[in-house]
PDB file of C-alpha atoms in Angstrom:
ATOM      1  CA  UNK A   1      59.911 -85.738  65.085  1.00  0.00           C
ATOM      2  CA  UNK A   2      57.190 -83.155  65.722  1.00  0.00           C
ATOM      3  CA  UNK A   3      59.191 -80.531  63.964  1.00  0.00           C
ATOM      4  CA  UNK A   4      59.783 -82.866  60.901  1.00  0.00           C
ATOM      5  CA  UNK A   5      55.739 -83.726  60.974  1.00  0.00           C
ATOM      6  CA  UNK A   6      55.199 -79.709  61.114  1.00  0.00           C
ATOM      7  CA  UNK A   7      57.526 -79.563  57.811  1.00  0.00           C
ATOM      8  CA  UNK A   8      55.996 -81.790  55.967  1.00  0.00           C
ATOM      9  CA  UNK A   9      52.572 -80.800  56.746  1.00  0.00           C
ATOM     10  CA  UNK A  10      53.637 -76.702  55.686  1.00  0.00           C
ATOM     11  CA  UNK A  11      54.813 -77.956  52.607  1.00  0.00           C
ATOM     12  CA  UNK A  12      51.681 -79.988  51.467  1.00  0.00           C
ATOM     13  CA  UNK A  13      49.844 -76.730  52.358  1.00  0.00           C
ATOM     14  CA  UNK A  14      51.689 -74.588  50.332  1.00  0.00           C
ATOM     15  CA  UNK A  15      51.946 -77.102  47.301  1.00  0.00           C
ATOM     16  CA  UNK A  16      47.916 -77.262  47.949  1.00  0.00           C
ATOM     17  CA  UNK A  17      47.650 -73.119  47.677  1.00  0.00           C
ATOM     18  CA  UNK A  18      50.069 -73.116  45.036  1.00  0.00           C
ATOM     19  CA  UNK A  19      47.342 -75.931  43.021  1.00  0.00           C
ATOM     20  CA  UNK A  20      44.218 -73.828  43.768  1.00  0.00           C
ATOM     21  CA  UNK A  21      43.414 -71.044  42.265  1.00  0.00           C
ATOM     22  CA  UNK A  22      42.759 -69.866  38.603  1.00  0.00           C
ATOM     23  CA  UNK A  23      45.013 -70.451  35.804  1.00  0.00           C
ATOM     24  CA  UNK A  24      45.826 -68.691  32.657  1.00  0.00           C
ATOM     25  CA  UNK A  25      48.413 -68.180  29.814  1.00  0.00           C
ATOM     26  CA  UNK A  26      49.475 -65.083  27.163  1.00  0.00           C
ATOM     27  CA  UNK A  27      52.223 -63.736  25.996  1.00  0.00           C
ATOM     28  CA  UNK A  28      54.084 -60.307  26.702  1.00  0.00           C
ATOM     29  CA  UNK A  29      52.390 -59.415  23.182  1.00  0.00           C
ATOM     30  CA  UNK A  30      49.030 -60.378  23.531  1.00  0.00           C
ATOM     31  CA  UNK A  31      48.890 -58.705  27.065  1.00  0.00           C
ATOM     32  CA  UNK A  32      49.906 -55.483  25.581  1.00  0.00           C
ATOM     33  CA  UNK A  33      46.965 -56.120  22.747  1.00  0.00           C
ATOM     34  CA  UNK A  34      44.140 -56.567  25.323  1.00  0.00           C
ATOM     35  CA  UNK A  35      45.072 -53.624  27.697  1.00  0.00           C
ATOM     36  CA  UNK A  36      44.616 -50.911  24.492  1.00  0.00           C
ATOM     37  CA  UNK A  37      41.502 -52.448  23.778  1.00  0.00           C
ATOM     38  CA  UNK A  38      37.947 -51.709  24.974  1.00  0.00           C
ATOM     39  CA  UNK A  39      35.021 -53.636  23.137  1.00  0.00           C
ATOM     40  CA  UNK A  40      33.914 -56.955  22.933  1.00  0.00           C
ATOM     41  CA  UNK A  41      31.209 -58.916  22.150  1.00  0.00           C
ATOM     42  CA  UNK A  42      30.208 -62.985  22.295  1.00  0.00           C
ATOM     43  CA  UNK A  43      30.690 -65.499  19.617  1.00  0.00           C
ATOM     44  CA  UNK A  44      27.715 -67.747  20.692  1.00  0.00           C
ATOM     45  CA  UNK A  45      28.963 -71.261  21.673  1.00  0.00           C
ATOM     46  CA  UNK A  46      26.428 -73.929  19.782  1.00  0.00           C
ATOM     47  CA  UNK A  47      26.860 -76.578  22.305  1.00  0.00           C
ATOM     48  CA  UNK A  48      24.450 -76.934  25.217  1.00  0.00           C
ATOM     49  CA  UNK A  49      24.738 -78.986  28.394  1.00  0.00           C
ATOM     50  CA  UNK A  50      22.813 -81.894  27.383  1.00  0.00           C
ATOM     51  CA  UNK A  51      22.962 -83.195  31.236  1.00  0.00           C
ATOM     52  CA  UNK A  52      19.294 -83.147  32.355  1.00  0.00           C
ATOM     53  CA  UNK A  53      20.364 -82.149  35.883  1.00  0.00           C
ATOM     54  CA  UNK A  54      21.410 -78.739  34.778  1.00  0.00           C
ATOM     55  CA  UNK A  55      19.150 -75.899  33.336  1.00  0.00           C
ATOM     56  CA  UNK A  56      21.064 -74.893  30.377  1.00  0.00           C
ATOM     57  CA  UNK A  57      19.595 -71.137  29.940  1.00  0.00           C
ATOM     58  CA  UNK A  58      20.002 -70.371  33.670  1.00  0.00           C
ATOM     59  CA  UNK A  59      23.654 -71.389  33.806  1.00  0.00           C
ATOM     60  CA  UNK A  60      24.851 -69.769  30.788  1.00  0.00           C
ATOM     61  CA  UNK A  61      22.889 -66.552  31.505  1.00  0.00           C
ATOM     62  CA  UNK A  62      24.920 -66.653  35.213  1.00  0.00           C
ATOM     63  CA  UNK A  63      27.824 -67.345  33.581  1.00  0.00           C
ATOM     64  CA  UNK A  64      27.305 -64.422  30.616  1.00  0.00           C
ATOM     65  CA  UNK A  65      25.632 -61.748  33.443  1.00  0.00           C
ATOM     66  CA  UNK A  66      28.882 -62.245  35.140  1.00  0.00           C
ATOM     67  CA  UNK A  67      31.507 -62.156  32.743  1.00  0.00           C
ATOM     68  CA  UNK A  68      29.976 -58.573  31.364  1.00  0.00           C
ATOM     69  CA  UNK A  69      30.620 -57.738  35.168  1.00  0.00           C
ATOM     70  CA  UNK A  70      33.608 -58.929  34.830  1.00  0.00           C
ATOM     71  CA  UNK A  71      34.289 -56.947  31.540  1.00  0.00           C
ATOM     72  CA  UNK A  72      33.014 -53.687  32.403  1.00  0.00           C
ATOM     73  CA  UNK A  73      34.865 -53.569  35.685  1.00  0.00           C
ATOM     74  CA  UNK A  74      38.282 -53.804  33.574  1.00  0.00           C
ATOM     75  CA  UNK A  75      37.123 -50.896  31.259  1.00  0.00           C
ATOM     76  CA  UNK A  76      35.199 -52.564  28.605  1.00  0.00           C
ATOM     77  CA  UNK A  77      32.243 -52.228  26.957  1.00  0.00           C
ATOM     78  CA  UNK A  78      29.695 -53.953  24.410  1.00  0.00           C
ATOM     79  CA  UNK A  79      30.057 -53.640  20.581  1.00  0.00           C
ATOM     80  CA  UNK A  80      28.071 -56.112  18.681  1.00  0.00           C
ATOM     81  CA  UNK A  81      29.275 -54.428  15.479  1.00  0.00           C
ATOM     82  CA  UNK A  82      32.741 -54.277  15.475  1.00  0.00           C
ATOM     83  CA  UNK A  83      34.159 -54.860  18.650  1.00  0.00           C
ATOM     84  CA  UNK A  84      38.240 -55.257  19.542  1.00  0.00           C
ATOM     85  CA  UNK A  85      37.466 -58.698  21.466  1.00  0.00           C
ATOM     86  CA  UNK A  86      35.485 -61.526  21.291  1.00  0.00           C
ATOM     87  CA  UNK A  87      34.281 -63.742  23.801  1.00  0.00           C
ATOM     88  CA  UNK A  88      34.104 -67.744  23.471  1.00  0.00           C
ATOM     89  CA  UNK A  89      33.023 -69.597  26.563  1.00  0.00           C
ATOM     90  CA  UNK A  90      33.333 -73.592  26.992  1.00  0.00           C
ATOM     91  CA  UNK A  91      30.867 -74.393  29.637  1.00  0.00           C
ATOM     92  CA  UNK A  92      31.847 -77.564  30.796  1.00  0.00           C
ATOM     93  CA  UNK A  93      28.838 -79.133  32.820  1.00  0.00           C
ATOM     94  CA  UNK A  94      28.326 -82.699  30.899  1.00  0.00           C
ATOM     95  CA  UNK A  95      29.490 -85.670  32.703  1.00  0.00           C
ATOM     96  CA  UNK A  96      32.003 -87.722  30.659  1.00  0.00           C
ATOM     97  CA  UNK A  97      32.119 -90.906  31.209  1.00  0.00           C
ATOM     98  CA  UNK A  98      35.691 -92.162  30.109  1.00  0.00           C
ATOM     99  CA  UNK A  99      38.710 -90.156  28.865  1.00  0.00           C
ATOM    100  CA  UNK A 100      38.528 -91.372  25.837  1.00  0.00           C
ATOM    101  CA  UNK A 101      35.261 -89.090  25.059  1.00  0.00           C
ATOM    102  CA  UNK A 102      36.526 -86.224  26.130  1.00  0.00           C
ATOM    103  CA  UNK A 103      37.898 -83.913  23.789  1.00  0.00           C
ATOM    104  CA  UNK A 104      40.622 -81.380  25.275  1.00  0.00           C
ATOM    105  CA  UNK A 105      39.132 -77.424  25.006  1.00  0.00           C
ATOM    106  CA  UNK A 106      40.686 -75.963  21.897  1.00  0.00           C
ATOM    107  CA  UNK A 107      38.294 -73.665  19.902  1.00  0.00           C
ATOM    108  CA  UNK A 108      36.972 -74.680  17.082  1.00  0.00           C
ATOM    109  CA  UNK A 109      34.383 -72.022  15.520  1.00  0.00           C
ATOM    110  CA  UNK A 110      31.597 -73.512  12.756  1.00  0.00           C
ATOM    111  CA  UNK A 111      29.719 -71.142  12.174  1.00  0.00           C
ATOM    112  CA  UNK A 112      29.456 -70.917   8.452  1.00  0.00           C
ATOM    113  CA  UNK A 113      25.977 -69.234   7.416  1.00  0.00           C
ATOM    114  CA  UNK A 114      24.002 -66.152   9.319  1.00  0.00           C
ATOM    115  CA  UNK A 115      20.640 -67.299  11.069  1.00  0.00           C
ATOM    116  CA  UNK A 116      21.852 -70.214  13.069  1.00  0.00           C
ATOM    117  CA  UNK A 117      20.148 -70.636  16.445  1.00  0.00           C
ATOM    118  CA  UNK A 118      21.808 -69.069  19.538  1.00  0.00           C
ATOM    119  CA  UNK A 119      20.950 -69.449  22.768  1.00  0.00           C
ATOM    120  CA  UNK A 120      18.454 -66.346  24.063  1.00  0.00           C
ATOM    121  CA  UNK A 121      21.357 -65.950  26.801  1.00  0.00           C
ATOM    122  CA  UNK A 122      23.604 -64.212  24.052  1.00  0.00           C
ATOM    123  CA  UNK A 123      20.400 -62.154  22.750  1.00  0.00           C
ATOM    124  CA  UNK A 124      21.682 -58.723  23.214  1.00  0.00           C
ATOM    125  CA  UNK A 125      25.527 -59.597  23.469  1.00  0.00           C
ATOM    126  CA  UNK A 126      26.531 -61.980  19.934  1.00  0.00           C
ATOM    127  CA  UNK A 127      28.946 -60.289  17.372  1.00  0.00           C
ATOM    128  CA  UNK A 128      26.917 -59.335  13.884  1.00  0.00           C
ATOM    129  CA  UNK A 129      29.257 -60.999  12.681  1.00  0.00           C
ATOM    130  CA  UNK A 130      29.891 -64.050  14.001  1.00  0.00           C
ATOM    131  CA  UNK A 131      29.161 -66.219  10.958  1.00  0.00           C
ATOM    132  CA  UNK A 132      32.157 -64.776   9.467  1.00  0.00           C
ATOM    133  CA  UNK A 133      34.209 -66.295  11.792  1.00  0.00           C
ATOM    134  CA  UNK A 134      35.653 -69.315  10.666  1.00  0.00           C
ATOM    135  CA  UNK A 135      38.782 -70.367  12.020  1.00  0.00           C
ATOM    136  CA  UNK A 136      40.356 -69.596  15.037  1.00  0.00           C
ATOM    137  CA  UNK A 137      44.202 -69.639  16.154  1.00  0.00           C
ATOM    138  CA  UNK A 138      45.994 -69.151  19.449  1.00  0.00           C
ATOM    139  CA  UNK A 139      48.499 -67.480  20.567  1.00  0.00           C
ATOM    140  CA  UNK A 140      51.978 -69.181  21.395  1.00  0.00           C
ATOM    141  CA  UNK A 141      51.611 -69.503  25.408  1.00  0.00           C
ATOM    142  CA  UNK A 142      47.288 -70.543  24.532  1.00  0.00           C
ATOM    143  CA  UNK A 143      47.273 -74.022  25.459  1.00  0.00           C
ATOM    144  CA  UNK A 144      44.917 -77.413  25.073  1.00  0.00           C
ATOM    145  CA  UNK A 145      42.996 -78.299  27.805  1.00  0.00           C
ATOM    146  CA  UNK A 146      41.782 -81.199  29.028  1.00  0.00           C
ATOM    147  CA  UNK A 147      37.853 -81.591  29.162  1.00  0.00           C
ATOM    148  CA  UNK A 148      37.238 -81.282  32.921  1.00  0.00           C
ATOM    149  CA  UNK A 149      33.840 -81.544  34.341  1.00  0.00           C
ATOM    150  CA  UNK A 150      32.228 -78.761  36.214  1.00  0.00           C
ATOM    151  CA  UNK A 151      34.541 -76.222  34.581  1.00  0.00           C
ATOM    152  CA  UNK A 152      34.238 -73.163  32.493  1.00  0.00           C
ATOM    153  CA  UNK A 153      36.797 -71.922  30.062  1.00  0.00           C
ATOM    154  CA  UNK A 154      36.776 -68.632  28.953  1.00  0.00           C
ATOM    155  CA  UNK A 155      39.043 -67.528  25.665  1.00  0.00           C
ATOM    156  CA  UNK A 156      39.131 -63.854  24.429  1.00  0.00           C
ATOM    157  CA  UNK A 157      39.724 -63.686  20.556  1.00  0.00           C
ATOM    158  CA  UNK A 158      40.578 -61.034  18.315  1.00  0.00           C
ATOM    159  CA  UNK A 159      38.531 -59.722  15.834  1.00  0.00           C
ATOM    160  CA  UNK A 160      40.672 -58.579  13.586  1.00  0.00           C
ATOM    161  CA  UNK A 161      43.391 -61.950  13.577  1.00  0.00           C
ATOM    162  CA  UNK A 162      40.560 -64.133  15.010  1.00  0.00           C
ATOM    163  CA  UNK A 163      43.708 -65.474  17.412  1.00  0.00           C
ATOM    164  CA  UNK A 164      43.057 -66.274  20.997  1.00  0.00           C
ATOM    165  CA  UNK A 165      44.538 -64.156  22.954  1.00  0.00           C
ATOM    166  CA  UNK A 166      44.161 -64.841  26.645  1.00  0.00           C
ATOM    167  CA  UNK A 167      42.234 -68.000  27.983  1.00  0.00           C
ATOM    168  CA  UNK A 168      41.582 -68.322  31.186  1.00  0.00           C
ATOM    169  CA  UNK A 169      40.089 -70.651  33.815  1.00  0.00           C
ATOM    170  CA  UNK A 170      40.022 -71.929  37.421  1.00  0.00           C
ATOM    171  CA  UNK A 171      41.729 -75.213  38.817  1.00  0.00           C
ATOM    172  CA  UNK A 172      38.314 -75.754  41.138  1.00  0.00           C
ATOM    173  CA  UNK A 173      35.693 -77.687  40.296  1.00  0.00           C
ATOM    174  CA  UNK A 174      32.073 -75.567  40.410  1.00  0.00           C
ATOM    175  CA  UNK A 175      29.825 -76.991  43.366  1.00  0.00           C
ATOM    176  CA  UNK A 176      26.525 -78.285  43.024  1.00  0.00           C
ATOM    177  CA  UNK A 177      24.519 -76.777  46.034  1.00  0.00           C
ATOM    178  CA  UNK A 178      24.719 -72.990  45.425  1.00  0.00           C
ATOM    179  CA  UNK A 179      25.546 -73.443  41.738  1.00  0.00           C
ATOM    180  CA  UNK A 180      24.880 -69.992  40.664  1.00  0.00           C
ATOM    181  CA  UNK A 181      27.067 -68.347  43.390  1.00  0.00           C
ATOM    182  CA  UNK A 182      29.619 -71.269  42.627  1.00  0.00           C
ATOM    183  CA  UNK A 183      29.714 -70.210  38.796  1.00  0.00           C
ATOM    184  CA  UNK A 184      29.977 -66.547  39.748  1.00  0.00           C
ATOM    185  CA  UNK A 185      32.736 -67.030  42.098  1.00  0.00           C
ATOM    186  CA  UNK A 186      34.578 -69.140  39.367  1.00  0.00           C
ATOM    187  CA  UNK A 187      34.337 -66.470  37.058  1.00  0.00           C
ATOM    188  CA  UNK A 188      35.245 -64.130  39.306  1.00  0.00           C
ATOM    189  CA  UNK A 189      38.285 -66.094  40.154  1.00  0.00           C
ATOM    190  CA  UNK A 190      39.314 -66.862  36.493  1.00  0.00           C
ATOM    191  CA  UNK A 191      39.217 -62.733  36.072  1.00  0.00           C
ATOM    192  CA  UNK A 192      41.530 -62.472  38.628  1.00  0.00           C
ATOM    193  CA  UNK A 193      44.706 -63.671  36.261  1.00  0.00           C
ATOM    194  CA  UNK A 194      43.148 -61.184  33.727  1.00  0.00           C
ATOM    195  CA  UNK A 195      45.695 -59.105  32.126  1.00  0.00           C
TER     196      UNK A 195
END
């Protein structure tokens, strides 16, 4: 009886392990795309966390701060003019009250005219360009995801197709009592599956 108790607690560890962790999806082709490139820069994301218990500015510059860590430790580096890669984050910090309300993460790029207000967090990192950017595809293996609270999603686009490429993020949900080391160690954890 012990033995069979022992079993059946290993394998609800291991299916717990194998649930943790950071998840992401791209195909053979995409994977060779990203490795031979080198720049990126930001499409600014227009929505804010309108959830008064989070400082919008503060979370996004943690989050931005440490995906150019991130970035620069794989080889890249910042091109605001014409870089090989852009970068879309979904900062996911509203609470949602039913299902219903809460649309799954698939990018969706408005940005139709130049001058637009971004957020100062993107000052020195926001492609030119961005307003050019219309439409956005993804990649075969890219997939929906549902809107999950305390969550960041993080899609690299290219330039040139304006097709997601890679999007990553982490199965955890981001504390609340050391949220800025909880949001870098997310990221950090979501750049682990990076190609």
């Amino acid at each position: 009886m012990k033995k069979v108790k022992l079993l059946i607690t290993l394998i609800m560890a291991g299916a717990f392990m194998m649930s943790c962790g950071s998840g992401s999806n791209i195909s053979k082709d995409s994977a060779k795309k990203i490795k031979k490139y080198n720049t990126y820069s930001y499409l600014p994301n227009k929505d804010t966390i309108k959830d008064t218990g989070y400082d919008n500015n503060r979370i996004h510059e943690v989050i931005i701060s440490t995906i150019n860590n991130n970035m620069s430790s794989e080889g890249y580096a910042i091109d605001n003019s014409r870089p090989d890669v852009l970068v879309y984050v979904h900062a996911m910090f509203d609470e949602r009250i039913a299902d219903v309300n809460a649309d799954p993460v698939y990018t969706n790029f408005s940005y139709y005219r130049p001058g637009l207000y971004i957020g100062p967090y993107y000052e020195d990192y926001t492609y030119d360009n961005y307003f050019t950017v219309q439409r956005i595809t993804a990649a075969d293996k890219v997939k929906q995801l549902p809107y999950k609270e305390k969550s960041i999603v993080i899609d690299l686009i290219d330039r040139r197709t304006n097709e997601i490429l890679w999007r990553g993020t982490a199965d955890e949900e981001i504390g609340s009592k050391r949220l800025e080391r909880d949001i870098r160690d997310y990221v950090d954890e979501i750049f682990k599956e990076f190609p």
